[in-house]
Amino acid sequence: MSALPHGWKREEVVRQSGLSAGKTDVYYYSPDGKKIRSKPQLARLLGDAFDLSAFDFRTGRIIYSAVRKSKRQKGSPFDFARGMRLDTSLVLPIRQTASIFKQPVTVIRNRPESKTKTDLKHGVQEQPRQVVVLEKRLQGLRACDSNEEEIECMELPRNMNEKSELMMVAAGVGPELATESVLQSISAALHLNAVPVTGQSSSRTAIQKNPGSGKEDGGIFLPVL
Amino acid sequence: MSALPHGWKREEVVRQSGLSAGKTDVYYYSPDGKKIRSKPQLARLLGDAFDLSAFDFRTGRIIYSAVRKSKRQKGSPFDFARGMRLDTSLVLPIRQTASIFKQPVTVIRNRPESKTKTDLKHGVQEQPRQVVVLEKRLQGLRACDSNEEEIECMELPRNMNEKSELMMVAAGVGPELATESVLQSISAALHLNAVPVTGQSSSRTAIQKNPGSGKEDGGIFLPVL
DNA sequence: CGGAGTGGCTGC
DNA sequence: GCAGCCACTCCG
């Protein structure tokens, strides 16, 4: 699972040959199908209203454990408020539903013997709401890693309450957000050419109480090798 | 000047941005164009027939003054024979001529306002036998350092007699080298994909008597900042 | 996928 | 603390 908002997709492509064979490249696809190849590119697209400093591009997750990469975890566990207008990390100002946390997020291509090439370029409107399963045979072999993935998935909703709120507000529903941020969100939404900024159909409280509700996807979380 | 053998190039690149802006990285290019980024990498490439313990990767020079870098100079002034079959420091088993000490060696990129990007990747066979001069304006400003460079250059031949001998032998000319070393040299030559191991056109004594002979390059030796 | 360019760990 | 080394990112 991932912290990506509705409509965004993450793809892993394993390099097949050359000096870097076996390495993986990570791409994102914005709701309008634009391919993002790097964190700077993503930042450029979103504008400086979004602080991606806690976003790990490769894994697609928010970094809660201070500065990235092993090193000292001591000291203050990262000041999330520093320089942020809000916790806007990758929470895009597009209309959200409770199903956001069950979105199709990561597709892994080029696994051995897998020739599946899921279409990632077309709009979210034509995508099935399922995690794409490329290889089931990894399940048993990687029980530990698979568990990690599932745990991550289960834990996410707990951290998402205030983000959900932002989504609501950005969508024009919530009342208690600074005007500046709303404008930034709207502007970003327009910039992204994404889903129109319209009203929110579900009530805010319903979503907060059931962040994980909705159809279960039954997908298998592939471990990152 | 430098102790690098024919066909090798040394490059200094000043980091232009980021936290480490201003730092310089040193790269070497083998005769076949392979880029070397560190001393261990160089050692790996050459194999253990070459003892690089006296070679200073950053400056490109042989260290004659005991152990590198200030520190304790007391005690034994470095045992050059320790573990060495010969003084093979960076003397590669490729065909050499007397002009070896007048080879193009160091290129400095990214100097302010210099947009020169000399091609260092292609084979030595297409390179002019000239020291590449990127900026003349440093001449006057760095008279002292420039002198150091020139002195270094002038002194090299005195120290290179036995090295020249190795080159000859490695090239299949000299007689008095242990079989083991010859094999190592040849193997290294093959490994490097460098100049074929062929006969030496000049006689050994001629070169020893005139180590600095041959065309003068007229180049300017850039100081290492 | 390559490779220049930079980040950042590690050893001294 | 800093230099060296190497991994990794990012973009062609």
XYZ file of C-alpha atoms (C1' of nucleotides) in Angstrom:
474
model
C 0.000 0.000 0.000
C 1.022 3.537 -0.269
C 0.335 7.077 0.762
C -0.598 8.038 -2.728
C -3.850 9.834 -3.185
C -6.658 8.741 -5.398
C -5.864 8.411 -9.033
C -2.136 8.228 -8.687
C -0.305 5.102 -9.577
C 3.094 3.848 -8.808
C 4.998 1.495 -11.047
C 8.151 -0.489 -10.558
C 10.103 -1.554 -13.578
C 12.952 -3.977 -13.210
C 15.867 -3.413 -15.506
C 16.420 -6.463 -17.643
C 19.897 -6.085 -18.990
C 23.041 -4.072 -18.966
C 25.240 -3.090 -16.088
C 22.244 -2.162 -14.022
C 20.230 -5.305 -14.652
C 18.056 -6.107 -11.688
C 17.785 -2.528 -10.521
C 14.344 -1.077 -10.428
C 13.009 2.204 -11.684
C 9.995 3.748 -10.026
C 7.489 5.801 -11.928
C 4.327 7.556 -10.913
C 1.361 8.386 -13.017
C -0.717 11.375 -12.120
C -4.496 11.153 -12.409
C -4.282 12.622 -15.859
C -1.806 10.004 -16.951
C 1.362 12.004 -16.798
C 4.442 9.930 -16.104
C 6.698 11.128 -13.289
C 10.226 9.812 -13.232
C 11.834 11.546 -10.306
C 11.147 13.398 -7.120
C 12.266 16.726 -8.519
C 9.951 16.240 -11.428
C 7.115 15.519 -9.041
C 7.940 18.568 -6.987
C 8.019 20.671 -10.104
C 4.624 19.436 -11.085
C 3.046 20.014 -7.710
C 4.566 23.373 -7.078
C 6.136 24.558 -3.874
C 2.908 24.402 -1.921
C 3.730 20.759 -1.383
C 6.504 19.693 0.868
C 7.821 16.385 -0.338
C 10.741 16.282 2.037
C 9.163 13.442 3.968
C 8.079 11.570 0.895
C 10.222 8.702 -0.238
C 9.926 8.547 -3.972
C 11.298 5.056 -4.333
C 9.033 3.393 -1.805
C 6.086 5.713 -2.235
C 5.740 6.158 1.482
C 5.983 8.948 3.938
C 9.074 8.843 6.058
C 8.142 9.110 9.685
C 11.543 8.146 10.943
C 13.466 11.391 10.743
C 15.811 11.902 7.841
C 15.826 9.144 5.322
C 18.282 6.283 5.215
C 19.311 4.347 8.309
C 21.524 6.862 10.105
C 20.808 8.283 13.491
C 17.215 7.974 14.525
C 17.979 9.687 17.778
C 17.194 13.300 18.420
C 13.882 14.791 17.440
C 11.939 12.338 15.286
C 11.538 14.859 12.503
C 9.649 18.086 12.842
C 6.702 17.705 10.571
C 5.643 21.286 11.040
C 8.911 22.766 9.898
C 8.275 24.893 6.867
C 4.964 23.232 6.179
C 1.697 24.999 5.738
C -0.036 21.752 6.393
C 0.862 18.145 6.232
C 0.422 18.227 2.533
C 2.827 15.468 1.692
C 1.551 14.036 -1.508
C -1.985 14.710 -0.432
C -3.296 16.214 -3.552
C -6.195 18.595 -3.675
C -8.412 16.333 -5.649
C -11.750 14.959 -4.721
C -11.365 11.991 -2.482
C -13.518 9.166 -1.291
C -13.136 6.682 1.461
C -11.830 4.232 -1.077
C -8.646 6.223 -1.436
C -6.697 3.821 0.693
C -7.767 0.901 -1.363
C -6.673 2.319 -4.644
C -4.609 0.438 -7.144
C -1.235 1.819 -6.447
C 1.755 -0.190 -7.333
C 2.293 -2.231 -10.408
C 5.445 -4.184 -10.841
C 6.475 -4.969 -14.350
C 9.140 -7.218 -15.698
C 9.090 -9.797 -12.973
C 10.614 -13.007 -14.283
C 8.179 -14.727 -16.646
C 5.610 -12.029 -16.255
C 4.711 -10.381 -19.493
C 1.852 -8.445 -18.080
C 1.905 -4.837 -19.103
C -0.832 -3.096 -17.295
C -1.958 0.088 -18.894
C -0.870 2.854 -16.593
C -1.171 5.740 -18.926
C -4.859 6.090 -19.265
C -7.147 7.907 -16.925
C -8.181 6.495 -13.611
C -11.728 6.456 -14.831
C -11.049 3.375 -16.867
C -9.038 1.532 -14.289
C -10.369 -1.349 -12.223
C -10.094 -0.687 -8.520
C -7.874 -3.605 -7.827
C -4.301 -4.147 -6.953
C -2.754 -5.784 -9.920
C -1.398 -9.202 -9.073
C 1.407 -10.270 -11.261
C 2.822 -13.232 -9.467
C 1.290 -15.277 -6.760
C 4.178 -17.632 -6.396
C 6.127 -15.131 -4.356
C 3.619 -15.310 -1.560
C 4.948 -18.199 0.405
C 8.573 -17.466 -0.303
C 8.358 -13.999 1.081
C 5.970 -14.311 3.923
C 7.889 -11.882 6.065
C 8.116 -9.157 3.511
C 4.539 -9.672 2.491
C 3.496 -9.195 6.062
C 5.392 -5.969 6.220
C 3.456 -4.737 3.285
C 0.142 -5.655 4.784
C 0.968 -4.125 8.102
C 1.949 -0.946 6.394
C -1.365 -0.984 4.654
C -3.325 -1.559 7.819
C -1.544 1.165 9.667
C -2.020 3.872 7.140
C -5.583 4.856 8.009
C -4.546 5.801 11.514
C -2.225 8.413 10.160
C -4.592 9.769 7.638
C -7.233 11.560 9.592
C -5.851 15.016 9.199
C -4.972 14.275 5.651
C -8.489 13.202 4.917
C -9.526 16.467 6.349
C -7.283 18.307 4.008
C -8.715 16.422 1.116
C -12.199 17.395 2.100
C -11.276 20.964 2.478
C -9.370 21.060 -0.714
C -12.411 19.638 -2.385
C -14.404 22.572 -1.156
C -16.203 20.880 1.697
C -14.464 21.542 4.968
C -14.613 24.945 6.645
C -11.561 25.254 8.866
C -8.672 25.689 6.465
C -6.727 28.843 5.830
C -7.660 30.576 2.623
C -4.115 30.476 1.429
C -3.990 26.709 1.533
C -7.294 26.338 -0.186
C -6.121 28.509 -3.000
C -2.949 26.544 -3.246
C -4.866 23.329 -3.362
C -7.229 24.537 -5.994
C -4.462 25.957 -8.032
C -2.610 22.696 -7.821
C -5.719 20.817 -8.835
C -6.127 23.008 -11.854
C -2.487 22.741 -12.645
C -2.665 18.994 -12.551
C -5.621 18.951 -14.886
C -7.034 16.337 -12.600
C -10.491 15.594 -11.312
C -12.578 18.759 -11.144
C -12.749 20.442 -7.779
C -16.285 19.684 -6.769
C -18.181 18.888 -3.627
C -17.550 15.838 -1.521
C -20.285 13.229 -1.543
C -19.463 11.397 1.654
C -19.538 13.099 4.995
C -16.260 13.825 6.674
C -17.050 11.987 9.874
C -18.059 8.853 8.089
C -14.732 8.691 6.401
C -12.761 9.352 9.524
C -14.551 6.597 11.350
C -14.097 4.091 8.579
C -10.913 4.944 6.820
C -10.468 1.381 5.687
C -14.031 0.738 4.621
C -15.106 -0.129 1.165
C -14.496 -3.092 -1.027
C -11.584 -5.250 -0.034
C -9.316 -5.682 -2.954
C -8.087 -9.174 -2.193
C -4.832 -8.360 -3.897
C -1.443 -9.627 -2.923
C 1.199 -7.179 -1.922
C 4.346 -7.947 -3.751
C 7.518 -7.572 -1.777
C 10.118 -5.244 -3.102
C 13.134 -7.406 -3.734
C 52.625 16.751 -14.425
C 51.944 13.330 -13.291
C 53.245 9.823 -13.000
C 50.521 8.470 -15.177
C 51.570 6.282 -18.037
C 50.779 6.824 -21.649
C 47.139 6.908 -22.536
C 45.854 7.532 -19.065
C 44.135 10.754 -18.262
C 43.321 12.431 -15.064
C 40.386 14.751 -14.633
C 39.338 17.096 -11.891
C 35.692 17.995 -11.635
C 34.485 20.672 -9.281
C 31.066 20.002 -7.868
C 28.746 22.768 -8.939
C 25.782 22.367 -6.684
C 24.375 20.637 -3.686
C 25.717 20.342 -0.197
C 29.125 19.386 -1.483
C 29.453 22.232 -3.951
C 33.060 23.260 -4.358
C 34.449 19.852 -3.598
C 36.515 18.318 -6.332
C 36.319 14.794 -7.615
C 39.197 13.157 -9.391
C 38.685 10.679 -12.158
C 41.047 8.691 -14.285
C 40.480 7.340 -17.727
C 42.283 4.216 -18.765
C 43.649 3.965 -22.297
C 40.512 2.188 -23.349
C 38.361 4.954 -21.994
C 37.161 3.389 -18.819
C 36.433 5.872 -16.076
C 38.026 5.214 -12.708
C 36.505 6.927 -9.738
C 38.514 5.714 -6.801
C 41.760 4.134 -5.796
C 40.195 0.838 -4.844
C 38.522 0.731 -8.204
C 41.843 1.361 -9.867
C 43.475 -1.358 -7.833
C 40.699 -3.745 -8.748
C 41.172 -3.001 -12.389
C 44.908 -3.435 -12.335
C 44.928 -6.537 -10.219
C 47.221 -7.216 -7.335
C 50.308 -7.232 -9.494
C 50.314 -3.500 -8.993
C 51.072 -1.925 -5.710
C 49.415 1.432 -5.501
C 50.295 2.112 -1.899
C 52.616 4.926 -2.912
C 50.228 6.359 -5.440
C 48.170 9.320 -4.394
C 44.929 9.058 -6.263
C 43.822 12.607 -5.664
C 46.994 14.278 -6.864
C 48.009 11.630 -9.356
C 51.523 11.512 -8.009
C 53.767 9.014 -6.384
C 54.363 9.644 -2.735
C 58.038 9.675 -2.020
C 57.755 11.169 1.406
C 56.871 8.254 3.607
C 53.261 7.601 4.408
C 50.842 9.985 2.755
C 49.330 12.988 4.422
C 51.241 14.860 7.094
C 50.699 12.523 10.017
C 53.521 10.601 11.612
C 56.575 10.816 9.422
C 58.662 9.310 12.175
C 59.588 5.674 12.241
C 60.651 3.905 9.085
C 60.220 6.187 6.091
C 57.976 3.713 4.312
C 59.244 0.446 2.962
C 58.849 0.699 -0.756
C 59.866 -2.888 -1.255
C 57.203 -4.251 1.027
C 55.017 -6.528 -0.972
C 56.228 -5.099 -4.232
C 57.525 -7.145 -7.070
C 58.809 -4.008 -8.641
C 58.060 -0.367 -8.397
C 55.079 -0.840 -10.592
C 53.067 2.065 -9.368
C 50.678 2.889 -12.123
C 53.192 1.741 -14.679
C 50.949 -0.184 -16.905
C 52.029 -2.982 -19.180
C 51.356 -1.133 -22.334
C 53.786 -0.182 -25.016
C 55.591 2.926 -23.987
C 57.727 5.515 -25.638
C 59.942 8.175 -24.271
C 57.143 10.653 -24.723
C 55.311 9.081 -21.837
C 56.198 11.905 -19.538
C 54.823 14.447 -21.887
C 51.395 12.971 -22.177
C 48.171 14.831 -21.729
C 47.253 14.117 -18.208
C 45.050 16.398 -16.267
C 41.953 18.155 -17.385
C 40.078 20.412 -15.056
C 36.454 20.949 -15.764
C 33.892 23.286 -14.354
C 36.169 26.191 -13.717
C 34.141 29.369 -13.570
C 33.277 30.538 -17.088
C 34.988 27.634 -18.709
C 32.568 25.641 -20.741
C 35.127 23.389 -22.264
C 34.232 19.759 -22.070
C 37.115 17.808 -23.388
C 36.286 14.350 -24.513
C 38.035 12.020 -22.156
C 36.199 8.899 -23.000
C 37.476 8.018 -26.370
C 40.555 6.066 -27.117
C 43.971 7.577 -26.840
C 44.436 6.797 -30.498
C 42.282 9.740 -31.459
C 43.700 12.137 -28.949
C 46.188 14.844 -29.777
C 49.391 14.383 -27.870
C 49.107 17.661 -26.093
C 48.370 18.802 -22.633
C 44.898 20.190 -22.762
C 44.884 23.799 -21.751
C 41.586 25.041 -20.452
C 42.523 28.320 -18.912
C 45.622 30.300 -19.451
C 44.625 33.043 -17.123
C 45.614 31.004 -14.130
C 49.254 31.142 -15.160
C 50.288 34.399 -13.639
C 48.065 34.151 -10.648
C 49.469 30.849 -9.585
C 53.122 31.179 -10.372
C 54.109 29.353 -7.249
C 51.905 26.387 -7.775
C 52.716 26.307 -11.427
C 56.339 26.071 -10.537
C 55.654 23.156 -8.332
C 54.021 21.435 -11.187
C 56.895 22.069 -13.509
C 59.431 20.993 -10.986
C 57.527 17.818 -10.465
C 57.581 17.294 -14.155
C 61.284 17.904 -14.447
C 62.080 15.582 -11.650
C 60.105 12.685 -12.882
C 62.582 11.319 -15.374
C 65.208 10.841 -12.676
C 62.936 8.518 -10.845
C 61.679 6.674 -13.807
C 64.572 4.641 -15.021
C 63.504 1.416 -13.464
C 59.959 2.122 -14.414
C 60.952 2.578 -18.005
C 62.623 -0.738 -17.737
C 59.416 -2.306 -16.605
C 57.597 -0.768 -19.469
C 60.061 -2.199 -21.912
C 59.864 -5.578 -20.364
C 56.145 -5.526 -20.158
C 56.105 -4.636 -23.796
C 58.019 -7.779 -24.526
C 61.440 -6.248 -24.993
C 63.475 -6.435 -21.847
C 65.072 -9.668 -20.700
C 65.602 -9.511 -16.982
C 62.127 -9.663 -15.489
C 60.700 -12.588 -13.604
C 58.319 -14.657 -15.642
C 55.616 -14.124 -13.115
C 55.643 -10.375 -13.522
C 55.672 -10.589 -17.282
C 52.643 -12.783 -17.216
C 50.938 -10.460 -14.839
C 51.710 -7.524 -17.020
C 50.466 -9.211 -20.114
C 47.368 -10.351 -18.404
C 46.749 -6.884 -17.163
C 47.267 -5.516 -20.636
C 44.768 -7.933 -22.034
C 42.380 -7.205 -19.250
C 42.582 -3.529 -19.906
C 41.866 -4.005 -23.558
C 44.580 -1.497 -24.104
C 47.318 -1.205 -26.651
C 48.321 -4.652 -27.877
C 51.380 -6.127 -26.228
C 53.843 -5.793 -29.024
C 57.517 -5.107 -29.431
C 59.119 -1.878 -28.378
C 60.394 0.215 -31.235
C 62.957 2.271 -29.358
C 65.916 0.679 -27.689
C 65.915 0.532 -23.963
C 69.168 2.371 -23.456
C 68.182 5.189 -25.702
C 65.146 5.824 -23.621
C 66.995 5.588 -20.371
C 69.496 8.131 -21.544
C 66.860 10.523 -22.781
C 63.814 10.044 -20.680
C 62.568 13.506 -21.417
C 63.333 13.541 -25.079
C 60.883 13.865 -27.874
C 58.586 16.622 -28.875
C 58.001 19.206 -26.249
C 54.343 19.748 -25.763
C 54.411 23.411 -24.931
C 51.420 22.913 -22.722
C 50.693 24.739 -19.564
C 50.544 22.824 -16.381
C 47.513 23.772 -14.457
C 47.929 24.053 -10.756
C 45.900 21.865 -8.549
C 43.934 24.190 -6.353
C 19.617 1.641 -19.439
C 23.850 4.597 -18.987
C 26.399 7.601 -16.645
C 27.440 12.201 -14.741
C 26.751 14.179 -10.595
C 25.738 14.284 -5.821
C 24.546 12.325 -1.124
C 26.074 10.279 2.664
C 28.204 6.299 5.169
C 32.590 4.853 7.023
C 37.178 4.862 8.596
C 40.773 7.331 10.079
C 35.851 16.278 11.332
C 36.977 15.355 6.963
C 38.345 12.643 2.912
C 37.451 8.714 0.338
C 34.556 5.768 -1.568
C 30.488 4.111 -3.386
C 25.337 4.010 -4.060
C 21.932 6.249 -5.911
C 19.282 9.693 -8.350
C 17.809 11.799 -12.293
C 17.503 12.721 -16.893
C 19.133 11.950 -21.710
